[in-house]
Coordinates of C-alpha atoms in Angstrom, one line a residue:
M1468 CA -41.7 1.3 -24.3
Y1469 CA -41.3 1.3 -28.2
T1470 CA -45.0 2.4 -28.7
L1471 CA -44.5 5.3 -26.2
D1472 CA -41.3 6.4 -28.0
I1473 CA -43.1 6.4 -31.4
L1474 CA -45.9 8.5 -29.9
L1475 CA -43.4 10.9 -28.4
S1476 CA -41.6 11.1 -31.8
F1477 CA -45.0 12.0 -33.5
A1478 CA -45.8 14.6 -30.8
S1479 CA -42.4 16.1 -31.0
I1480 CA -42.4 16.7 -34.8
Y1481 CA -46.0 17.8 -34.7
F1482 CA -45.4 20.5 -32.0
A1483 CA -42.2 21.5 -33.8
F1484 CA -44.3 22.5 -36.9
F1485 CA -46.8 24.3 -34.6
L1486 CA -44.1 26.2 -32.8
R1487 CA -42.2 27.1 -36.0
W1488 CA -45.4 28.6 -37.6
D1489 CA -46.7 30.2 -34.4
W1490 CA -49.6 27.7 -34.0
D1491 CA -50.9 28.4 -37.6
I1492 CA -49.3 25.9 -40.1
P1493 CA -49.7 27.0 -43.7
G1494 CA -51.5 24.6 -45.9
D1495 CA -48.5 23.6 -48.0
Q1496 CA -46.4 23.0 -44.9
Y1497 CA -49.2 20.8 -43.4
E1498 CA -49.1 18.7 -46.6
I1499 CA -45.4 18.3 -46.2
F1500 CA -45.9 17.3 -42.5
I1501 CA -48.4 14.6 -43.5
A1502 CA -46.1 13.2 -46.3
L1503 CA -43.0 13.4 -44.1
L1504 CA -44.5 11.8 -40.9
P1505 CA -44.1 8.1 -41.8
F1506 CA -40.6 8.8 -43.0
V1507 CA -39.7 10.6 -39.8
L1508 CA -41.1 7.8 -37.6
F1509 CA -39.2 5.2 -39.7
C1510 CA -35.9 7.1 -39.2
R1511 CA -36.6 7.4 -35.5
S1512 CA -37.3 3.7 -35.2
L1513 CA -34.0 2.9 -36.9
S1514 CA -32.0 5.1 -34.6
Y1515 CA -33.7 3.8 -31.4
F1516 CA -32.9 0.2 -32.3
Y1517 CA -29.4 1.1 -33.5
F1518 CA -28.6 2.6 -30.1
G1519 CA -30.0 -0.3 -28.2
F1520 CA -32.9 1.5 -26.5
Y1521 CA -34.8 -1.7 -25.8
S1522 CA -31.9 -3.7 -24.3
R1523 CA -31.5 -1.2 -21.4
F1524 CA -33.0 -1.2 -17.9
W1525 CA -34.4 2.3 -17.9
E1526 CA -35.4 2.0 -14.2
Y1527 CA -31.7 2.4 -13.5
S1528 CA -31.2 5.2 -16.0
S1529 CA -28.3 7.5 -15.5
I1530 CA -26.3 10.4 -17.2
E1531 CA -24.8 7.8 -19.5
D1532 CA -28.2 6.8 -20.7
L1533 CA -29.2 10.4 -21.3
V1534 CA -26.1 10.8 -23.5
Q1535 CA -27.2 7.7 -25.5
I1536 CA -30.7 9.4 -26.0
I1537 CA -29.0 12.6 -27.3
K1538 CA -26.8 10.5 -29.7
S1539 CA -29.9 8.6 -31.0
V1540 CA -32.0 11.7 -31.6
V1541 CA -29.1 13.6 -33.3
F1542 CA -28.5 10.6 -35.5
G1543 CA -32.2 10.3 -36.3
S1544 CA -32.4 14.0 -37.2
F1545 CA -29.4 13.6 -39.5
L1546 CA -31.0 10.6 -41.2
I1547 CA -34.2 12.6 -41.8
L1548 CA -32.3 15.5 -43.4
F1549 CA -30.0 13.4 -45.4
S1550 CA -32.7 11.1 -46.7
T1551 CA -35.1 13.9 -47.7
F1552 CA -32.3 15.6 -49.5
I1553 CA -31.6 12.4 -51.5
Y1554 CA -35.1 11.1 -51.9
N1555 CA -37.4 14.1 -52.3
R1556 CA -36.2 17.6 -51.9
A1557 CA -39.8 18.8 -52.0
W1558 CA -40.1 17.5 -48.4
M1559 CA -37.3 19.7 -47.2
V1560 CA -38.5 21.7 -44.2
P1561 CA -36.9 24.7 -42.4
R1562 CA -33.9 23.7 -40.3
S1563 CA -35.5 25.4 -37.3
I1564 CA -38.2 22.7 -37.3
I1565 CA -35.5 20.0 -37.1
V1566 CA -33.8 21.8 -34.2
I1567 CA -37.0 22.3 -32.3
D1568 CA -38.0 18.6 -32.9
L1569 CA -34.5 17.5 -31.6
I1570 CA -34.8 19.5 -28.4
L1571 CA -38.4 18.4 -27.7
L1572 CA -37.7 14.8 -28.4
V1573 CA -34.6 14.7 -26.1
M1574 CA -36.6 16.3 -23.3
S1575 CA -39.6 14.0 -23.7
L1576 CA -37.6 10.8 -24.1
G1577 CA -35.3 11.7 -21.2
G1578 CA -38.1 13.0 -19.0
T1579 CA -40.3 9.9 -19.4
R1580 CA -37.4 7.6 -18.5
M1581 CA -36.5 9.7 -15.4
L1582 CA -40.2 9.7 -14.4
W1583 CA -40.3 6.0 -14.8
R1584 CA -37.2 5.6 -12.5
I1585 CA -38.7 7.9 -9.9
L1586 CA -42.0 6.1 -9.9
R1587 CA -40.2 2.7 -9.5
E1588 CA -38.2 4.0 -6.5
E1589 CA -41.2 5.5 -4.9
L1590 CA -43.1 2.2 -5.4
R1591 CA -40.2 0.2 -4.0
Q1592 CA -40.1 2.3 -0.9
F1593 CA -43.9 2.2 -0.5
S1594 CA -43.8 -1.6 -0.7
Q1595 CA -41.0 -2.0 1.9
P1596 CA -42.1 -3.6 5.2
K1597 CA -42.3 -1.4 8.3
I1598 CA -38.9 -0.6 9.6
E1599 CA -38.4 -1.5 13.3
H1600 CA -34.7 -0.6 13.8
H1601 CA -34.1 2.8 12.4
I1602 CA -30.4 4.0 12.0
D1603 CA -29.6 7.6 11.8
A1604 CA -26.2 7.9 10.1
L1605 CA -23.7 10.4 8.7
I1606 CA -21.6 9.8 5.6
F1607 CA -18.0 11.0 5.6
G1608 CA -17.0 12.1 2.1
A1609 CA -19.3 14.2 -0.1
G1610 CA -17.8 12.9 -3.3
D1611 CA -18.6 10.3 -5.9
T1612 CA -18.2 7.4 -3.5
G1613 CA -20.4 9.1 -0.9
A1614 CA -23.1 9.8 -3.5
H1615 CA -23.0 6.2 -4.7
L1616 CA -23.3 5.0 -1.1
L1617 CA -26.3 7.3 -0.5
K1618 CA -28.0 6.1 -3.6
H1619 CA -27.4 2.5 -2.6
L1620 CA -28.7 3.0 0.9
K1621 CA -32.0 4.6 -0.4
Q1622 CA -32.5 1.6 -2.8
F1623 CA -31.6 -1.3 -0.6
F1624 CA -31.3 -0.2 3.0
P1625 CA -34.4 1.8 4.0
N1626 CA -33.6 1.3 7.7
Y1627 CA -30.7 3.8 7.2
S1628 CA -31.6 7.5 7.4
V1629 CA -28.7 9.7 6.2
I1630 CA -28.9 12.8 8.3
G1631 CA -26.1 14.6 6.4
F1632 CA -22.6 14.5 4.9
I1633 CA -19.3 15.3 6.6
D1634 CA -16.5 16.6 4.5
D1635 CA -13.3 18.5 5.4
D1636 CA -13.4 20.5 2.1
L1637 CA -14.5 24.0 3.1
K1638 CA -16.1 24.6 -0.3
M1639 CA -18.5 21.7 0.4
R1640 CA -19.9 23.3 3.6
K1641 CA -23.7 23.9 3.6
T1642 CA -24.0 22.5 0.0
N1643 CA -26.5 19.7 -0.9
L1644 CA -25.7 16.4 -2.5
M1645 CA -28.8 14.5 -3.7
G1646 CA -30.9 16.4 -1.3
V1647 CA -28.7 15.8 1.7
Q1648 CA -26.8 18.7 3.3
V1649 CA -23.0 18.8 4.1
L1650 CA -23.2 19.6 7.8
G1651 CA -19.6 20.1 8.7
A1652 CA -16.1 18.7 8.9
G1653 CA -14.6 15.7 10.7
S1654 CA -14.0 17.8 13.8
D1655 CA -17.7 18.6 14.0
I1656 CA -18.8 15.0 14.2
P1657 CA -19.2 14.9 18.1
R1658 CA -21.4 18.0 18.0
I1659 CA -23.5 16.9 15.0
A1660 CA -23.9 13.4 16.4
K1661 CA -25.2 14.7 19.7
E1662 CA -27.5 17.2 18.0
Y1663 CA -29.1 14.6 15.6
E1664 CA -28.6 11.5 17.8
V1665 CA -26.5 9.9 15.1
K1666 CA -25.7 6.2 15.6
E1667 CA -23.2 5.4 12.8
L1668 CA -20.6 7.1 10.6
L1669 CA -20.2 5.6 7.2
I1670 CA -16.7 6.4 5.8
A1671 CA -16.9 6.7 2.0
E1672 CA -13.9 8.6 0.8
Q1673 CA -11.8 6.8 -1.8
D1674 CA -8.4 8.3 -1.2
I1675 CA -8.6 8.8 2.6
S1676 CA -5.2 8.7 4.3
S1677 CA -4.6 6.2 7.1
E1678 CA -3.8 9.2 9.4
K1679 CA -7.3 10.7 8.7
L1680 CA -8.9 7.3 9.0
A1681 CA -7.3 6.8 12.4
E1682 CA -8.5 10.3 13.5
L1683 CA -12.1 9.5 12.5
I1684 CA -12.0 6.1 14.2
D1685 CA -10.7 7.8 17.4
I1686 CA -13.5 10.3 17.3
C1687 CA -16.1 7.6 16.9
T1688 CA -14.6 5.5 19.6
K1689 CA -14.6 8.3 22.1
N1690 CA -18.1 9.4 21.3
G1691 CA -19.8 6.0 21.2
I1692 CA -20.5 6.1 17.4
K1693 CA -20.3 3.0 15.4
Y1694 CA -18.3 3.3 12.2
K1695 CA -18.2 1.4 8.9
I1696 CA -15.6 1.7 6.2
T1697 CA -16.8 1.1 2.7
T1698 CA -14.5 -0.3 0.0
S1699 CA -16.7 -1.1 -2.9
V1700 CA -20.1 0.2 -2.1
I1701 CA -22.0 -2.9 -3.3
D1702 CA -21.1 -6.5 -2.6
L1703 CA -22.9 -8.2 -5.5
S1704 CA -23.0 -11.6 -3.9
T1705 CA -24.9 -10.4 -0.8
N1706 CA -26.2 -7.0 -1.8
K1707 CA -24.7 -5.6 1.3
I1708 CA -22.4 -2.7 2.1
S1709 CA -18.9 -4.0 2.0
I1710 CA -17.3 -3.3 5.4
S1711 CA -13.6 -3.6 5.2
K1712 CA -10.5 -1.6 5.2
I1713 CA -10.7 1.1 2.6
K1714 CA -7.1 0.7 1.5
N1715 CA -4.0 -1.1 2.5
I1716 CA -2.6 0.2 5.8
E1717 CA 0.2 2.6 5.1
I1718 CA 3.2 1.2 6.9
T1719 CA 4.5 4.7 7.8
D1720 CA 1.4 5.4 9.8
L1721 CA 2.3 2.6 12.2
L1722 CA 5.7 4.2 13.2
E1723 CA 4.1 6.7 15.6
R1724 CA 6.9 9.1 14.6
D1725 CA 7.9 11.0 11.5
M1726 CA 9.7 8.9 8.9
V1727 CA 13.4 9.8 8.8
S1728 CA 14.5 11.2 5.5
L1729 CA 18.2 11.6 5.0
D1730 CA 20.3 13.7 2.7
L1731 CA 21.3 11.4 -0.1
S1732 CA 23.2 13.9 -2.2
S1733 CA 26.5 12.0 -1.5
I1734 CA 25.0 8.7 -2.7
S1735 CA 25.4 9.3 -6.4
M1736 CA 29.0 10.2 -6.1
M1737 CA 29.6 6.8 -4.3
L1738 CA 27.6 4.7 -6.7
K1739 CA 28.0 6.3 -10.2
G1740 CA 30.1 4.2 -12.5
K1741 CA 31.0 1.7 -9.7
R1742 CA 30.7 -2.1 -9.7
V1743 CA 28.2 -3.0 -6.9
L1744 CA 27.3 -6.4 -5.4
V1745 CA 24.3 -7.0 -3.2
T1746 CA 23.7 -10.2 -1.3
G1747 CA 20.3 -11.2 -0.2
A1748 CA 19.1 -9.2 -3.2
G1749 CA 15.7 -10.8 -3.4
G1750 CA 14.7 -10.0 0.2
S1751 CA 12.5 -7.0 1.3
I1752 CA 15.5 -4.8 2.0
G1753 CA 17.8 -6.2 -0.6
S1754 CA 15.3 -5.7 -3.5
Q1755 CA 14.6 -2.1 -2.5
L1756 CA 18.3 -1.5 -2.1
C1757 CA 18.9 -2.7 -5.7
K1758 CA 16.2 -0.4 -7.0
H1759 CA 17.7 2.6 -5.3
I1760 CA 21.2 1.7 -6.5
L1761 CA 20.1 1.5 -10.1
E1762 CA 18.8 5.0 -9.9
H1763 CA 22.4 6.3 -9.5
S1764 CA 23.8 4.7 -12.6
P1765 CA 26.4 2.2 -11.4
A1766 CA 28.6 0.5 -14.0
S1767 CA 27.3 -2.9 -13.0
L1768 CA 25.0 -4.4 -10.3
I1769 CA 25.5 -8.0 -9.3
M1770 CA 22.5 -9.4 -7.3
V1771 CA 23.0 -12.6 -5.3
D1772 CA 20.2 -14.6 -3.6
I1773 CA 19.6 -18.3 -2.7
G1774 CA 15.8 -17.9 -3.3
E1775 CA 15.0 -18.8 -6.9
N1776 CA 11.6 -17.2 -6.8
Y1777 CA 12.8 -14.1 -5.0
L1778 CA 15.5 -13.6 -7.6
F1779 CA 13.1 -14.1 -10.5
D1780 CA 10.6 -11.7 -9.0
L1781 CA 13.4 -9.1 -8.6
K1782 CA 14.4 -9.5 -12.2
M1783 CA 10.8 -9.0 -13.4
D1784 CA 10.3 -6.1 -11.0
L1785 CA 13.4 -4.2 -12.1
G1786 CA 12.6 -4.8 -15.8
S1787 CA 14.3 -2.3 -17.9
Q1788 CA 15.3 0.0 -15.0
G1789 CA 18.9 1.1 -15.2
K1790 CA 19.5 0.6 -18.9
D1791 CA 23.0 2.0 -18.6
T1792 CA 23.9 -0.5 -15.9
K1793 CA 25.1 -4.0 -16.6
T1794 CA 23.0 -6.3 -14.3
K1795 CA 23.7 -9.9 -13.3
Y1796 CA 21.4 -12.1 -11.3
V1797 CA 23.4 -14.8 -9.5
F1798 CA 21.4 -17.8 -8.1
G1799 CA 23.5 -19.1 -5.2
S1800 CA 24.3 -19.1 -1.5
V1801 CA 26.8 -16.8 0.2
T1802 CA 28.1 -19.9 1.9
N1803 CA 29.1 -21.5 -1.4
E1804 CA 32.8 -20.7 -1.6
S1805 CA 33.5 -21.7 -5.2
K1806 CA 30.4 -19.8 -6.4
M1807 CA 31.2 -16.6 -4.5
E1808 CA 34.9 -16.8 -5.5
S1809 CA 33.9 -16.9 -9.1
V1810 CA 31.6 -14.0 -8.7
F1811 CA 34.3 -11.8 -7.1
A1812 CA 36.9 -13.0 -9.6
E1813 CA 34.7 -12.1 -12.6
F1814 CA 33.1 -8.9 -11.5
R1815 CA 35.6 -7.5 -8.9
P1816 CA 32.9 -5.4 -7.0
Q1817 CA 34.1 -2.1 -5.6
L1818 CA 31.1 -1.8 -3.2
V1819 CA 29.5 -4.7 -1.4
F1820 CA 26.2 -4.6 0.6
H1821 CA 25.8 -7.8 2.6
A1822 CA 22.0 -8.1 3.3
A1823 CA 21.9 -12.0 3.2
A1824 CA 20.9 -13.4 6.5
H1825 CA 18.5 -15.8 8.3
K1826 CA 16.5 -13.5 10.6
H1827 CA 13.5 -15.5 12.0
V1828 CA 14.2 -15.9 15.7
P1829 CA 12.0 -19.0 16.6
L1830 CA 13.1 -20.8 13.4
M1831 CA 16.8 -20.3 14.1
E1832 CA 16.4 -21.6 17.6
E1833 CA 15.7 -25.0 16.1
N1834 CA 18.3 -24.8 13.4
V1835 CA 21.5 -23.7 15.0
D1836 CA 23.8 -25.2 12.4
V1837 CA 22.1 -23.3 9.5
A1838 CA 22.0 -20.1 11.5
I1839 CA 25.8 -20.3 12.1
T1840 CA 26.6 -21.4 8.5
N1841 CA 24.5 -18.7 6.8
N1842 CA 24.8 -15.7 9.2
V1843 CA 28.4 -16.2 10.5
Y1844 CA 30.2 -18.2 7.7
G1845 CA 28.3 -16.4 4.9
T1846 CA 29.4 -13.0 6.3
K1847 CA 33.0 -14.2 6.9
L1848 CA 33.3 -15.6 3.3
T1849 CA 31.8 -12.5 1.7
A1850 CA 34.0 -10.2 3.8
D1851 CA 37.2 -12.2 3.2
L1852 CA 36.6 -12.2 -0.6
S1853 CA 35.9 -8.5 -0.4
E1854 CA 39.3 -7.9 1.2
K1855 CA 41.0 -10.4 -1.2
Y1856 CA 39.7 -8.7 -4.3
G1857 CA 40.2 -5.1 -3.2
T1858 CA 36.7 -4.1 -2.5
E1859 CA 36.6 -0.4 -1.5
K1860 CA 33.7 -0.5 0.9
F1861 CA 31.8 -3.4 2.6
V1862 CA 28.5 -2.7 4.5
L1863 CA 27.0 -5.4 6.7
V1864 CA 23.3 -5.2 7.5
S1865 CA 22.9 -6.1 11.1
T1866 CA 20.1 -6.0 13.8
D1867 CA 19.5 -4.7 17.3
K1868 CA 19.2 -8.3 18.5
V1869 CA 23.1 -8.3 18.7
V1870 CA 22.9 -6.2 21.9
R1871 CA 23.2 -8.6 24.8
P1872 CA 21.9 -11.4 22.6
K1873 CA 19.6 -14.1 23.9
S1874 CA 18.6 -15.8 20.7
I1875 CA 20.6 -17.9 18.2
M1876 CA 19.8 -15.4 15.5
G1877 CA 21.1 -12.5 17.7
M1878 CA 24.2 -14.4 18.7
T1879 CA 25.1 -15.3 15.1
K1880 CA 24.6 -11.7 14.0
K1881 CA 26.7 -10.5 17.0
L1882 CA 29.6 -12.7 15.8
S1883 CA 29.1 -11.3 12.3
E1884 CA 29.5 -7.8 13.6
D1885 CA 32.6 -8.8 15.6
Y1886 CA 34.2 -10.4 12.6
I1887 CA 33.7 -7.3 10.5
Q1888 CA 35.3 -5.2 13.2
F1889 CA 38.1 -7.8 13.5
L1890 CA 38.9 -7.5 9.8
S1891 CA 38.7 -3.7 9.7
G1892 CA 41.8 -3.2 11.8
E1893 CA 44.5 -3.4 9.1
S1894 CA 42.4 -3.9 5.9
K1895 CA 42.4 -1.5 3.0
T1896 CA 38.7 -2.3 2.6
Q1897 CA 36.5 0.0 4.6
F1898 CA 34.2 -2.3 6.6
M1899 CA 31.0 -0.8 8.0
I1900 CA 28.0 -2.0 9.9
V1901 CA 24.4 -0.8 9.8
R1902 CA 22.3 -1.8 12.8
F1903 CA 18.5 -2.0 12.4
G1904 CA 15.5 -2.4 14.6
N1905 CA 12.5 -4.4 13.3
V1906 CA 11.7 -3.4 9.7
L1907 CA 7.9 -2.9 9.3
G1908 CA 6.5 -4.5 6.1
S1909 CA 9.5 -6.7 5.4
N1910 CA 8.9 -10.4 4.6
G1911 CA 7.9 -12.2 7.8
S1912 CA 7.4 -9.1 9.8
V1913 CA 4.7 -8.8 12.5
V1914 CA 2.8 -6.4 10.3
I1915 CA 2.4 -9.0 7.5
L1916 CA 1.3 -11.5 10.1
F1917 CA -1.2 -9.2 11.6
E1918 CA -2.7 -8.2 8.2
K1919 CA -3.3 -11.9 7.4
Q1920 CA -4.9 -12.6 10.8
I1921 CA -7.1 -9.5 10.6
A1922 CA -8.2 -10.5 7.0
N1923 CA -9.1 -13.9 8.4
G1924 CA -11.2 -12.4 11.2
G1925 CA -8.7 -12.9 13.9
P1926 CA -7.5 -13.6 16.5
V1927 CA -4.4 -11.5 16.3
T1928 CA -1.6 -13.2 18.2
V1929 CA 0.8 -11.3 20.4
T1930 CA 3.4 -13.1 22.6
H1931 CA 3.2 -10.9 25.7
P1932 CA 1.3 -7.7 26.7
E1933 CA 4.5 -5.9 27.5
M1934 CA 6.5 -7.0 24.4
E1935 CA 8.0 -3.9 22.7
R1936 CA 10.3 -3.3 19.8
F1937 CA 12.1 -0.5 17.9
F1938 CA 10.7 -0.1 14.4
M1939 CA 11.8 1.4 11.1
V1940 CA 10.4 1.2 7.6
I1941 CA 12.1 -0.2 4.5
P1942 CA 12.8 3.2 2.9
E1943 CA 14.6 4.3 6.1
A1944 CA 16.6 1.0 6.1
V1945 CA 17.7 1.5 2.5
Q1946 CA 18.7 5.1 3.1
L1947 CA 20.7 4.2 6.2
I1948 CA 22.6 1.4 4.3
L1949 CA 23.5 3.8 1.4
Q1950 CA 24.3 6.6 3.7
A1951 CA 26.6 4.4 5.7
G1952 CA 28.4 3.5 2.5
A1953 CA 28.8 7.1 1.6
I1954 CA 30.1 8.6 4.8
G1955 CA 31.5 5.6 6.7
A1956 CA 35.1 4.7 7.3
G1957 CA 36.6 1.5 8.7
S1958 CA 34.9 -0.3 11.7
D1959 CA 32.0 2.2 11.9
V1960 CA 28.6 1.0 13.2
F1961 CA 25.7 3.2 12.2
L1962 CA 22.4 3.4 14.0
L1963 CA 19.2 5.2 13.0
D1964 CA 17.3 7.2 15.6
M1965 CA 14.1 5.1 15.7
G1966 CA 12.4 7.1 18.5
K1967 CA 10.8 5.2 21.4
P1968 CA 10.0 1.5 21.3
V1969 CA 6.5 0.5 20.4
K1970 CA 4.4 -2.0 22.3
I1971 CA 3.3 -4.8 20.0
T1972 CA -0.1 -4.8 21.7
D1973 CA -0.5 -1.1 20.7
L1974 CA 0.6 -1.9 17.2
A1975 CA -2.0 -4.7 17.0
N1976 CA -4.8 -2.4 18.3
K1977 CA -3.9 0.3 15.8
M1978 CA -3.8 -2.1 12.8
I1979 CA -7.2 -3.5 13.8
R1980 CA -8.8 -0.1 14.0
L1981 CA -7.2 1.1 10.8
S1982 CA -8.7 -2.0 9.2
G1983 CA -12.2 -0.9 10.3
Y1984 CA -12.7 -3.1 13.3
E1985 CA -12.8 -2.7 17.0
P1986 CA -10.2 -4.6 19.1
G1987 CA -11.9 -7.1 21.4
A1988 CA -15.4 -6.6 20.0
D1989 CA -14.7 -7.5 16.3
I1990 CA -11.1 -8.9 16.4
E1991 CA -9.7 -10.7 19.5
I1992 CA -6.1 -10.2 20.6
K1993 CA -4.7 -13.5 21.9
F1994 CA -1.5 -13.7 24.0
T1995 CA 0.5 -16.8 23.2
G1996 CA 3.5 -16.5 25.5
I1997 CA 7.2 -15.6 24.9
R1998 CA 8.9 -17.8 22.3
P1999 CA 12.4 -19.3 22.8
G2000 CA 15.0 -16.7 22.1
E2001 CA 12.7 -13.7 22.5
K2002 CA 13.2 -10.8 24.9
L2003 CA 10.5 -8.5 26.1
A2004 CA 12.5 -5.5 25.0
E2005 CA 15.5 -4.9 22.7
E2006 CA 18.4 -2.5 23.2
L2007 CA 20.4 -0.6 20.6
I2008 CA 23.9 -0.1 22.1
N2009 CA 26.2 -2.8 23.5
S2010 CA 28.5 -2.3 26.5
G2011 CA 31.8 -1.1 25.2
E2012 CA 30.1 1.0 22.5
K2013 CA 30.0 4.8 22.5
A2014 CA 27.5 6.8 20.6
I2015 CA 28.9 9.7 18.5
P2016 CA 26.7 12.2 16.7
T2017 CA 27.1 12.6 12.9
K2018 CA 26.3 15.4 10.5
H2019 CA 22.9 13.7 10.1
K2020 CA 21.1 14.3 13.4
K2021 CA 19.0 11.2 13.0
I2022 CA 22.1 8.9 12.6
Q2023 CA 24.4 7.9 15.4
L2024 CA 27.9 6.5 14.9
L2025 CA 28.8 3.7 17.4
R2026 CA 32.4 3.3 18.1
S2027 CA 33.6 0.2 20.0
E2028 CA 36.3 0.8 22.6
N2029 CA 38.0 -2.5 21.7
T2030 CA 38.2 -5.0 18.9
P2031 CA 38.1 -8.8 19.2
G2032 CA 41.4 -10.5 20.1
K2033 CA 43.9 -11.9 17.6
D2034 CA 42.6 -15.4 18.1
F2035 CA 39.1 -14.4 17.2
G2036 CA 39.5 -15.3 13.5
M2037 CA 40.6 -18.8 14.4
R2038 CA 37.7 -19.3 16.8
I2039 CA 35.2 -18.2 14.2
E2040 CA 36.8 -20.6 11.7
T2041 CA 36.5 -23.5 14.2
L2042 CA 32.9 -22.7 14.9
C2043 CA 31.9 -22.6 11.2
L2044 CA 33.8 -25.8 10.4
N2045 CA 31.9 -27.6 13.3
A2046 CA 28.5 -26.2 12.4
P2047 CA 27.4 -29.1 10.1
K2048 CA 29.1 -31.8 12.2
V2049 CA 28.4 -31.2 15.9
D2050 CA 25.3 -32.0 17.8
P2051 CA 22.9 -29.0 18.0
V2052 CA 23.1 -28.8 21.8
E2053 CA 26.9 -28.8 21.8
L2054 CA 27.0 -26.4 18.9
K2055 CA 24.7 -24.0 20.8
G2056 CA 27.1 -24.2 23.7
M2057 CA 30.1 -23.4 21.5
L2058 CA 28.2 -20.4 20.0
Q2059 CA 27.3 -19.1 23.5
E2060 CA 30.8 -19.5 24.7
L2061 CA 32.4 -17.6 21.9
V2062 CA 29.9 -14.7 22.3
S2063 CA 30.4 -14.7 26.0
I2064 CA 34.3 -14.7 25.7
N2065 CA 34.2 -11.8 23.3
S2066 CA 31.7 -9.8 25.4
S2067 CA 33.6 -10.4 28.6
K2068 CA 36.8 -9.1 26.9
Q2069 CA 34.9 -5.9 26.0
N2070 CA 33.6 -5.6 29.6
Q2071 CA 37.1 -6.1 31.0
V2072 CA 38.4 -3.3 28.9
N2073 CA 35.5 -1.1 30.2
V2074 CA 36.3 -2.0 33.8
C2075 CA 40.0 -1.3 33.4
R2076 CA 39.2 2.1 32.0

């Protein structure tokens, strides 16, 4: 290659002289050319080696390599001019010769390398074995990723014949990319596939939305077209197209409804300059709640969590956010009376958001004592301290599993709600409750489980084909908590309009397809049976509760027609004291009895009315 470059350098300066003098070089100029030639070739050699010409694989030459050629030639031309000026001014030639030489040399060096690459590719294709299984394909995305994919297919996958590109950008219509035409938009795929007998759609758009991806997958499924989703175009370990999900699934696209966005204009007024305490601060909802609270400049934010790693991660995540807010990270349990007493005594929070809870249904079925201690006693202690230290507002984060509860988790959260309503009767503290459905994307949620199972190749496990749940996303949950604090008064229960319940099987199918696979064919769905404490369907409103519209059309206010009896506080105290002492079977019976007594009292009130 070096010999060729020197020959091209000689030819370039030679023709530059000829062109400058109109093919008739004067005698004195010819003498200068002869004297200057060794010097020119020496300067060119220096520049070629300096710019690493001979450490490159020119068969894979690109635009970046052309830029290096231009830099090298310009540098060499500068060396020639500078050196002749210093060494022997008699060798100075017209600047037009240097310019012509520069242009000719860039064209010849770049041209030979491009020719070398083309010849190599043609030779590679010529030497490929005869293709038996030919695949006619379309590429969705006529951008950089699509171009990269097309180039890779031509080099390493000769069995693929790319019929055309598909792109929704109208400006791209009927244009050509690397010799392949953009045939239409996503909606044209059925027609184009039928016309050209296309077998596969290769999706190669870097920033494709999950909504668009789901639409393309649906089109392919209905029209019998295989689809492949490319993340990185080349898998260096196998030299194959990487077939995987192009991006993390957007949680909002699993809702099957528009995400609720609330008016948060009243939030700043509630939070600004206030002392705020959040329990369960390291959890999925608690951590996001802390971030949103800091945006509204409270005077102080006290974050309590029993999980050391969760609390540390939260501290690292928040970093310098909320510079005007005093932050305190408290490592401890909401069931630790002395710890919580000291926190309230020192910081005297004006607003308390109680998100600490054990929420995993099957796990709580096997640990009744812990469920009662954390969910019931933890709520009772935090609420009692809030009342004792004059907290203005207390918001309890609850769950739809409190409605006709079957599980230990649901029953403990039901008693938590009842205790908050029990306290709210004569207290100066405004006690409120926010009732959630399942939160998509939270720690331990079904979405996280499904993502791991899909990544491992399946199977995806679902307990029952008819299992369904109400769903919301973390931003909705956080907004609802803050909104409840802003507009709520004593004993209010707030509920978000979560649309229709979603079948878990449908959710699994959708996640599998959004990940680039076909349910059943690529990833199996396995039904494992209903677990202890689970119900096929959840409800949102208990008997004895009445739904009242609020100024926010997506939020309902639930008012209970009665409150727990005067002895309820004593009964809760007894249950919590017995939790670590009593046999689990007996303790479960005590829990069920207390829930049943309170529910029957509510039902009796309804019957009388």
